[in-house]
């Protein structure tokens, strides 16, 4: 388009042939999180942990309003069943919940705010069941009909990514990244009705790896799952 931007939010409406800046009105725009409402693409949330002011738009970027209870947003999720329901994780690992599209928030993780939270997974078939990767500790769960978080004994303690099985919320997949004295990363599966090792099994190990930072299911083929591995040469499995 003849212009160069070093920071900010831009969009394309012609299959990426041209781009235009869309964050006019944001005081300091350097987003690391950009999230669209799943039912209305004109509703967009931006957040981040450096410079970025937290804003959202309901008109595709023409006007912006501030949101968020924290200055250091690290992860933002919108409930696929209810787009007014949102979860926000801060750099200080507080977890905040909103039921009015981010206008007001309530902190919900007083039980384990001291460690870093790296990922959130919401069960698609049981939306009140939430899993959280509490880095260095393991994985915690907010069970159905309960208000208190509980630790999943035996879960991997350096899980950078977790995914709920799209067809069975009683099955959870988690990555494991190596400690300083280890040279492998792995993928673990949690099955609620398995008695051995509190339901956890290591299903895939990758030697000479620095970690697995991505884990995602194929939306069209739920039996297929991908893992992104970092190390000397990044690999996708």
PDB file of C-alpha atoms in Angstrom:
ATOM      1  CA  UNK A   1       0.000   0.000   0.000  1.00  0.00           C
ATOM      2  CA  UNK A   2       3.013   2.294   0.012  1.00  0.00           C
ATOM      3  CA  UNK A   3       3.138   2.561   3.821  1.00  0.00           C
ATOM      4  CA  UNK A   4       5.223   0.782   6.438  1.00  0.00           C
ATOM      5  CA  UNK A   5       4.157   0.085  10.023  1.00  0.00           C
ATOM      6  CA  UNK A   6       6.533  -1.231  12.640  1.00  0.00           C
ATOM      7  CA  UNK A   7       3.853  -1.726  15.306  1.00  0.00           C
ATOM      8  CA  UNK A   8       0.121  -2.096  15.402  1.00  0.00           C
ATOM      9  CA  UNK A   9      -2.809  -3.943  13.928  1.00  0.00           C
ATOM     10  CA  UNK A  10      -3.460  -4.182  10.193  1.00  0.00           C
ATOM     11  CA  UNK A  11      -5.974  -6.068   8.069  1.00  0.00           C
ATOM     12  CA  UNK A  12      -6.528  -7.145   4.496  1.00  0.00           C
ATOM     13  CA  UNK A  13      -9.865  -7.389   2.718  1.00  0.00           C
ATOM     14  CA  UNK A  14      -8.555  -8.614  -0.660  1.00  0.00           C
ATOM     15  CA  UNK A  15      -6.878 -11.934   0.139  1.00  0.00           C
ATOM     16  CA  UNK A  16      -3.702 -10.241   1.493  1.00  0.00           C
ATOM     17  CA  UNK A  17      -2.911  -8.246  -1.666  1.00  0.00           C
ATOM     18  CA  UNK A  18      -3.103  -4.969   0.244  1.00  0.00           C
ATOM     19  CA  UNK A  19      -3.208  -4.047   3.903  1.00  0.00           C
ATOM     20  CA  UNK A  20      -4.472  -1.106   5.906  1.00  0.00           C
ATOM     21  CA  UNK A  21      -3.995  -0.006   9.483  1.00  0.00           C
ATOM     22  CA  UNK A  22      -7.077  -0.627  11.634  1.00  0.00           C
ATOM     23  CA  UNK A  23      -6.032   0.411  15.157  1.00  0.00           C
ATOM     24  CA  UNK A  24      -6.526   4.173  15.048  1.00  0.00           C
ATOM     25  CA  UNK A  25      -7.681   5.238  18.475  1.00  0.00           C
ATOM     26  CA  UNK A  26      -5.655   2.682  20.420  1.00  0.00           C
ATOM     27  CA  UNK A  27      -3.212   4.569  22.636  1.00  0.00           C
ATOM     28  CA  UNK A  28      -0.321   2.089  22.313  1.00  0.00           C
ATOM     29  CA  UNK A  29      -0.866  -0.648  19.760  1.00  0.00           C
ATOM     30  CA  UNK A  30       1.526  -3.591  19.813  1.00  0.00           C
ATOM     31  CA  UNK A  31      -0.762  -6.596  20.166  1.00  0.00           C
ATOM     32  CA  UNK A  32       0.426 -10.134  20.816  1.00  0.00           C
ATOM     33  CA  UNK A  33      -3.172 -11.337  21.077  1.00  0.00           C
ATOM     34  CA  UNK A  34      -5.781 -10.643  18.374  1.00  0.00           C
ATOM     35  CA  UNK A  35      -9.025 -12.567  18.752  1.00  0.00           C
ATOM     36  CA  UNK A  36     -12.264 -12.360  16.762  1.00  0.00           C
ATOM     37  CA  UNK A  37     -15.685 -13.131  18.155  1.00  0.00           C
ATOM     38  CA  UNK A  38     -16.632 -16.555  16.694  1.00  0.00           C
ATOM     39  CA  UNK A  39     -20.109 -15.336  15.692  1.00  0.00           C
ATOM     40  CA  UNK A  40     -19.344 -11.753  14.635  1.00  0.00           C
ATOM     41  CA  UNK A  41     -16.037 -10.986  12.836  1.00  0.00           C
ATOM     42  CA  UNK A  42     -16.528  -7.251  13.440  1.00  0.00           C
ATOM     43  CA  UNK A  43     -15.992  -7.811  17.173  1.00  0.00           C
ATOM     44  CA  UNK A  44     -12.233  -8.026  17.743  1.00  0.00           C
ATOM     45  CA  UNK A  45     -10.191  -8.077  20.952  1.00  0.00           C
ATOM     46  CA  UNK A  46      -6.545  -7.067  21.195  1.00  0.00           C
ATOM     47  CA  UNK A  47      -4.238  -7.549  24.127  1.00  0.00           C
ATOM     48  CA  UNK A  48      -0.593  -8.137  24.944  1.00  0.00           C
ATOM     49  CA  UNK A  49       2.014  -7.919  27.676  1.00  0.00           C
ATOM     50  CA  UNK A  50       4.335  -5.234  26.227  1.00  0.00           C
ATOM     51  CA  UNK A  51       3.214  -1.661  25.383  1.00  0.00           C
ATOM     52  CA  UNK A  52      -0.211  -2.820  24.201  1.00  0.00           C
ATOM     53  CA  UNK A  53      -3.278  -1.174  25.644  1.00  0.00           C
ATOM     54  CA  UNK A  54      -6.236  -3.554  25.843  1.00  0.00           C
ATOM     55  CA  UNK A  55      -9.032  -2.602  23.445  1.00  0.00           C
ATOM     56  CA  UNK A  56     -11.933  -4.175  21.605  1.00  0.00           C
ATOM     57  CA  UNK A  57     -14.046  -3.074  18.657  1.00  0.00           C
ATOM     58  CA  UNK A  58     -17.592  -3.937  17.631  1.00  0.00           C
ATOM     59  CA  UNK A  59     -17.464  -2.294  14.207  1.00  0.00           C
ATOM     60  CA  UNK A  60     -14.436  -3.929  12.566  1.00  0.00           C
ATOM     61  CA  UNK A  61     -11.906  -1.406  13.861  1.00  0.00           C
ATOM     62  CA  UNK A  62     -13.607   1.914  13.152  1.00  0.00           C
ATOM     63  CA  UNK A  63     -13.907   2.654  16.877  1.00  0.00           C
ATOM     64  CA  UNK A  64     -12.240   1.037  19.889  1.00  0.00           C
ATOM     65  CA  UNK A  65     -13.124   0.705  23.581  1.00  0.00           C
ATOM     66  CA  UNK A  66     -10.777  -0.300  26.430  1.00  0.00           C
ATOM     67  CA  UNK A  67     -11.305  -3.604  28.235  1.00  0.00           C
ATOM     68  CA  UNK A  68      -9.429  -6.049  30.487  1.00  0.00           C
ATOM     69  CA  UNK A  69      -8.696  -6.006  34.232  1.00  0.00           C
ATOM     70  CA  UNK A  70      -4.925  -6.393  33.789  1.00  0.00           C
ATOM     71  CA  UNK A  71      -2.054  -4.571  32.115  1.00  0.00           C
ATOM     72  CA  UNK A  72      -0.269  -7.796  31.205  1.00  0.00           C
ATOM     73  CA  UNK A  73      -2.588 -10.038  29.218  1.00  0.00           C
ATOM     74  CA  UNK A  74      -0.984 -13.304  28.129  1.00  0.00           C
ATOM     75  CA  UNK A  75      -3.831 -15.529  26.903  1.00  0.00           C
ATOM     76  CA  UNK A  76      -7.424 -14.819  25.884  1.00  0.00           C
ATOM     77  CA  UNK A  77     -10.141 -17.349  25.049  1.00  0.00           C
ATOM     78  CA  UNK A  78     -13.765 -16.942  23.962  1.00  0.00           C
ATOM     79  CA  UNK A  79     -16.269 -19.652  24.855  1.00  0.00           C
ATOM     80  CA  UNK A  80     -17.358 -21.276  21.535  1.00  0.00           C
ATOM     81  CA  UNK A  81     -20.848 -21.877  22.974  1.00  0.00           C
ATOM     82  CA  UNK A  82     -21.317 -18.380  24.409  1.00  0.00           C
ATOM     83  CA  UNK A  83     -19.290 -15.540  22.826  1.00  0.00           C
ATOM     84  CA  UNK A  84     -20.101 -13.255  25.780  1.00  0.00           C
ATOM     85  CA  UNK A  85     -18.168 -15.654  28.033  1.00  0.00           C
ATOM     86  CA  UNK A  86     -14.394 -15.046  28.059  1.00  0.00           C
ATOM     87  CA  UNK A  87     -11.309 -16.175  29.972  1.00  0.00           C
ATOM     88  CA  UNK A  88      -8.171 -14.045  30.316  1.00  0.00           C
ATOM     89  CA  UNK A  89      -4.806 -15.107  31.777  1.00  0.00           C
ATOM     90  CA  UNK A  90      -2.353 -12.428  32.900  1.00  0.00           C
ATOM     91  CA  UNK A  91       1.446 -12.549  32.969  1.00  0.00           C
ATOM     92  CA  UNK A  92       1.144 -12.861  36.758  1.00  0.00           C
ATOM     93  CA  UNK A  93      -0.917 -16.018  36.092  1.00  0.00           C
ATOM     94  CA  UNK A  94      -4.201 -14.717  37.393  1.00  0.00           C
ATOM     95  CA  UNK A  95      -7.203 -16.112  35.511  1.00  0.00           C
ATOM     96  CA  UNK A  96     -10.110 -13.732  34.932  1.00  0.00           C
ATOM     97  CA  UNK A  97     -13.602 -14.581  33.673  1.00  0.00           C
ATOM     98  CA  UNK A  98     -16.173 -12.347  31.985  1.00  0.00           C
ATOM     99  CA  UNK A  99     -19.794 -13.023  31.049  1.00  0.00           C
ATOM    100  CA  UNK A 100     -20.423  -9.662  29.370  1.00  0.00           C
ATOM    101  CA  UNK A 101     -17.895  -9.664  26.503  1.00  0.00           C
ATOM    102  CA  UNK A 102     -15.063  -8.236  28.573  1.00  0.00           C
ATOM    103  CA  UNK A 103     -16.814  -5.272  30.158  1.00  0.00           C
ATOM    104  CA  UNK A 104     -16.437  -6.733  33.666  1.00  0.00           C
ATOM    105  CA  UNK A 105     -14.190  -9.533  34.956  1.00  0.00           C
ATOM    106  CA  UNK A 106     -13.923 -11.702  38.063  1.00  0.00           C
ATOM    107  CA  UNK A 107     -10.757 -13.538  39.126  1.00  0.00           C
ATOM    108  CA  UNK A 108     -11.387 -17.294  39.414  1.00  0.00           C
ATOM    109  CA  UNK A 109      -8.054 -18.944  40.227  1.00  0.00           C
ATOM    110  CA  UNK A 110      -7.168 -17.913  43.750  1.00  0.00           C
ATOM    111  CA  UNK A 111      -5.984 -21.473  44.441  1.00  0.00           C
ATOM    112  CA  UNK A 112      -2.881 -21.414  42.218  1.00  0.00           C
ATOM    113  CA  UNK A 113      -1.951 -17.924  41.106  1.00  0.00           C
ATOM    114  CA  UNK A 114       1.758 -18.293  41.966  1.00  0.00           C
ATOM    115  CA  UNK A 115       2.893 -20.346  38.954  1.00  0.00           C
ATOM    116  CA  UNK A 116       2.685 -19.479  35.269  1.00  0.00           C
ATOM    117  CA  UNK A 117      -0.441 -20.481  33.375  1.00  0.00           C
ATOM    118  CA  UNK A 118       0.506 -21.313  29.778  1.00  0.00           C
ATOM    119  CA  UNK A 119      -2.687 -22.651  28.246  1.00  0.00           C
ATOM    120  CA  UNK A 120      -6.440 -23.035  28.772  1.00  0.00           C
ATOM    121  CA  UNK A 121      -8.646 -25.728  27.222  1.00  0.00           C
ATOM    122  CA  UNK A 122     -12.455 -25.770  27.359  1.00  0.00           C
ATOM    123  CA  UNK A 123     -14.327 -28.999  26.676  1.00  0.00           C
ATOM    124  CA  UNK A 124     -16.487 -28.561  23.590  1.00  0.00           C
ATOM    125  CA  UNK A 125     -19.158 -31.010  24.762  1.00  0.00           C
ATOM    126  CA  UNK A 126     -19.083 -29.899  28.412  1.00  0.00           C
ATOM    127  CA  UNK A 127     -18.442 -26.172  28.383  1.00  0.00           C
ATOM    128  CA  UNK A 128     -18.318 -25.840  32.170  1.00  0.00           C
ATOM    129  CA  UNK A 129     -15.298 -28.153  32.326  1.00  0.00           C
ATOM    130  CA  UNK A 130     -12.072 -26.159  32.022  1.00  0.00           C
ATOM    131  CA  UNK A 131      -8.455 -27.346  32.093  1.00  0.00           C
ATOM    132  CA  UNK A 132      -5.447 -25.134  32.798  1.00  0.00           C
ATOM    133  CA  UNK A 133      -1.746 -25.837  32.276  1.00  0.00           C
ATOM    134  CA  UNK A 134      -0.061 -24.540  35.435  1.00  0.00           C
ATOM    135  CA  UNK A 135       3.560 -24.483  34.285  1.00  0.00           C
ATOM    136  CA  UNK A 136       5.993 -26.123  36.703  1.00  0.00           C
ATOM    137  CA  UNK A 137       3.148 -27.688  38.678  1.00  0.00           C
ATOM    138  CA  UNK A 138       0.999 -29.636  36.252  1.00  0.00           C
ATOM    139  CA  UNK A 139      -2.568 -29.416  35.020  1.00  0.00           C
ATOM    140  CA  UNK A 140      -5.585 -28.259  37.023  1.00  0.00           C
ATOM    141  CA  UNK A 141      -9.240 -28.869  36.291  1.00  0.00           C
ATOM    142  CA  UNK A 142     -12.449 -27.052  37.094  1.00  0.00           C
ATOM    143  CA  UNK A 143     -14.918 -29.973  37.095  1.00  0.00           C
ATOM    144  CA  UNK A 144     -18.538 -29.747  36.076  1.00  0.00           C
ATOM    145  CA  UNK A 145     -20.889 -28.265  38.723  1.00  0.00           C
ATOM    146  CA  UNK A 146     -17.948 -27.429  41.030  1.00  0.00           C
ATOM    147  CA  UNK A 147     -16.438 -24.069  41.967  1.00  0.00           C
ATOM    148  CA  UNK A 148     -12.992 -25.146  43.199  1.00  0.00           C
ATOM    149  CA  UNK A 149     -10.010 -26.048  41.032  1.00  0.00           C
ATOM    150  CA  UNK A 150      -8.292 -29.380  41.608  1.00  0.00           C
ATOM    151  CA  UNK A 151      -4.865 -30.609  40.550  1.00  0.00           C
ATOM    152  CA  UNK A 152      -4.717 -33.621  38.217  1.00  0.00           C
ATOM    153  CA  UNK A 153      -2.235 -35.913  39.942  1.00  0.00           C
ATOM    154  CA  UNK A 154       0.337 -37.440  37.596  1.00  0.00           C
ATOM    155  CA  UNK A 155      -0.040 -34.730  34.954  1.00  0.00           C
ATOM    156  CA  UNK A 156       3.065 -33.411  33.125  1.00  0.00           C
ATOM    157  CA  UNK A 157       4.471 -30.398  34.963  1.00  0.00           C
ATOM    158  CA  UNK A 158       5.895 -28.465  31.996  1.00  0.00           C
ATOM    159  CA  UNK A 159       2.909 -28.580  29.651  1.00  0.00           C
ATOM    160  CA  UNK A 160       3.036 -25.653  27.259  1.00  0.00           C
ATOM    161  CA  UNK A 161      -0.029 -26.841  25.365  1.00  0.00           C
ATOM    162  CA  UNK A 162      -3.147 -28.838  26.275  1.00  0.00           C
ATOM    163  CA  UNK A 163      -6.050 -29.970  24.097  1.00  0.00           C
ATOM    164  CA  UNK A 164      -9.335 -31.661  24.987  1.00  0.00           C
ATOM    165  CA  UNK A 165     -10.398 -34.468  22.675  1.00  0.00           C
ATOM    166  CA  UNK A 166     -13.056 -32.853  20.437  1.00  0.00           C
ATOM    167  CA  UNK A 167     -15.306 -35.913  20.729  1.00  0.00           C
ATOM    168  CA  UNK A 168     -14.785 -36.857  24.388  1.00  0.00           C
ATOM    169  CA  UNK A 169     -14.137 -34.296  27.132  1.00  0.00           C
ATOM    170  CA  UNK A 170     -12.934 -37.082  29.454  1.00  0.00           C
ATOM    171  CA  UNK A 171      -9.779 -37.359  27.307  1.00  0.00           C
ATOM    172  CA  UNK A 172      -7.083 -34.688  27.493  1.00  0.00           C
ATOM    173  CA  UNK A 173      -3.774 -34.359  25.626  1.00  0.00           C
ATOM    174  CA  UNK A 174      -0.795 -32.440  27.019  1.00  0.00           C
ATOM    175  CA  UNK A 175       2.740 -31.677  25.910  1.00  0.00           C
ATOM    176  CA  UNK A 176       5.787 -32.049  28.124  1.00  0.00           C
ATOM    177  CA  UNK A 177       8.951 -29.985  27.692  1.00  0.00           C
ATOM    178  CA  UNK A 178      12.310 -31.135  29.080  1.00  0.00           C
ATOM    179  CA  UNK A 179      13.858 -29.957  32.308  1.00  0.00           C
ATOM    180  CA  UNK A 180      17.468 -28.783  32.211  1.00  0.00           C
ATOM    181  CA  UNK A 181      18.811 -32.312  32.745  1.00  0.00           C
ATOM    182  CA  UNK A 182      16.587 -33.963  30.105  1.00  0.00           C
ATOM    183  CA  UNK A 183      16.923 -34.166  26.318  1.00  0.00           C
ATOM    184  CA  UNK A 184      13.432 -35.196  25.224  1.00  0.00           C
ATOM    185  CA  UNK A 185       9.910 -33.866  24.987  1.00  0.00           C
ATOM    186  CA  UNK A 186       6.721 -35.895  24.856  1.00  0.00           C
ATOM    187  CA  UNK A 187       2.942 -35.987  24.518  1.00  0.00           C
ATOM    188  CA  UNK A 188       0.762 -37.352  27.310  1.00  0.00           C
ATOM    189  CA  UNK A 189      -2.861 -38.474  27.272  1.00  0.00           C
ATOM    190  CA  UNK A 190      -5.236 -38.366  30.216  1.00  0.00           C
ATOM    191  CA  UNK A 191      -8.175 -40.781  30.248  1.00  0.00           C
ATOM    192  CA  UNK A 192     -10.585 -40.377  33.142  1.00  0.00           C
ATOM    193  CA  UNK A 193     -11.457 -44.062  33.476  1.00  0.00           C
ATOM    194  CA  UNK A 194      -7.823 -45.284  33.457  1.00  0.00           C
ATOM    195  CA  UNK A 195      -6.636 -46.372  36.897  1.00  0.00           C
ATOM    196  CA  UNK A 196      -2.895 -46.636  36.175  1.00  0.00           C
ATOM    197  CA  UNK A 197      -0.780 -43.521  36.834  1.00  0.00           C
ATOM    198  CA  UNK A 198      -3.908 -41.558  37.808  1.00  0.00           C
ATOM    199  CA  UNK A 199      -5.156 -41.715  34.212  1.00  0.00           C
ATOM    200  CA  UNK A 200      -2.000 -40.432  32.473  1.00  0.00           C
ATOM    201  CA  UNK A 201       0.058 -42.190  29.787  1.00  0.00           C
ATOM    202  CA  UNK A 202       3.028 -41.024  27.730  1.00  0.00           C
ATOM    203  CA  UNK A 203       2.010 -41.772  24.135  1.00  0.00           C
ATOM    204  CA  UNK A 204       4.827 -40.145  22.119  1.00  0.00           C
ATOM    205  CA  UNK A 205       8.433 -39.201  22.981  1.00  0.00           C
ATOM    206  CA  UNK A 206      10.798 -37.122  20.849  1.00  0.00           C
ATOM    207  CA  UNK A 207      14.494 -37.309  21.694  1.00  0.00           C
ATOM    208  CA  UNK A 208      16.865 -34.339  21.316  1.00  0.00           C
ATOM    209  CA  UNK A 209      13.974 -31.909  21.445  1.00  0.00           C
ATOM    210  CA  UNK A 210      13.726 -28.646  23.365  1.00  0.00           C
ATOM    211  CA  UNK A 211       9.968 -28.873  23.695  1.00  0.00           C
ATOM    212  CA  UNK A 212       6.547 -29.063  22.081  1.00  0.00           C
ATOM    213  CA  UNK A 213       4.894 -25.660  21.897  1.00  0.00           C
ATOM    214  CA  UNK A 214       1.908 -26.436  19.656  1.00  0.00           C
ATOM    215  CA  UNK A 215      -0.754 -29.137  19.779  1.00  0.00           C
ATOM    216  CA  UNK A 216      -3.967 -28.971  17.770  1.00  0.00           C
ATOM    217  CA  UNK A 217      -6.675 -31.203  16.329  1.00  0.00           C
ATOM    218  CA  UNK A 218      -7.713 -31.178  12.685  1.00  0.00           C
ATOM    219  CA  UNK A 219     -11.194 -29.622  12.747  1.00  0.00           C
ATOM    220  CA  UNK A 220     -12.354 -31.727   9.792  1.00  0.00           C
ATOM    221  CA  UNK A 221     -10.748 -34.991  10.986  1.00  0.00           C
ATOM    222  CA  UNK A 222     -10.973 -35.187  14.807  1.00  0.00           C
ATOM    223  CA  UNK A 223      -8.865 -38.376  14.903  1.00  0.00           C
ATOM    224  CA  UNK A 224      -5.883 -36.399  13.566  1.00  0.00           C
ATOM    225  CA  UNK A 225      -3.729 -34.295  15.898  1.00  0.00           C
ATOM    226  CA  UNK A 226      -0.631 -32.217  15.079  1.00  0.00           C
ATOM    227  CA  UNK A 227       2.358 -31.361  17.294  1.00  0.00           C
ATOM    228  CA  UNK A 228       4.879 -28.569  16.678  1.00  0.00           C
ATOM    229  CA  UNK A 229       8.348 -29.373  18.067  1.00  0.00           C
ATOM    230  CA  UNK A 230      11.210 -26.948  18.697  1.00  0.00           C
ATOM    231  CA  UNK A 231      14.907 -27.755  18.718  1.00  0.00           C
ATOM    232  CA  UNK A 232      17.793 -27.587  16.290  1.00  0.00           C
ATOM    233  CA  UNK A 233      15.321 -28.089  13.447  1.00  0.00           C
ATOM    234  CA  UNK A 234      11.656 -27.339  14.072  1.00  0.00           C
ATOM    235  CA  UNK A 235       9.383 -30.202  13.091  1.00  0.00           C
ATOM    236  CA  UNK A 236       5.648 -30.859  12.771  1.00  0.00           C
ATOM    237  CA  UNK A 237       4.359 -34.326  13.641  1.00  0.00           C
TER     238      UNK A 237
END
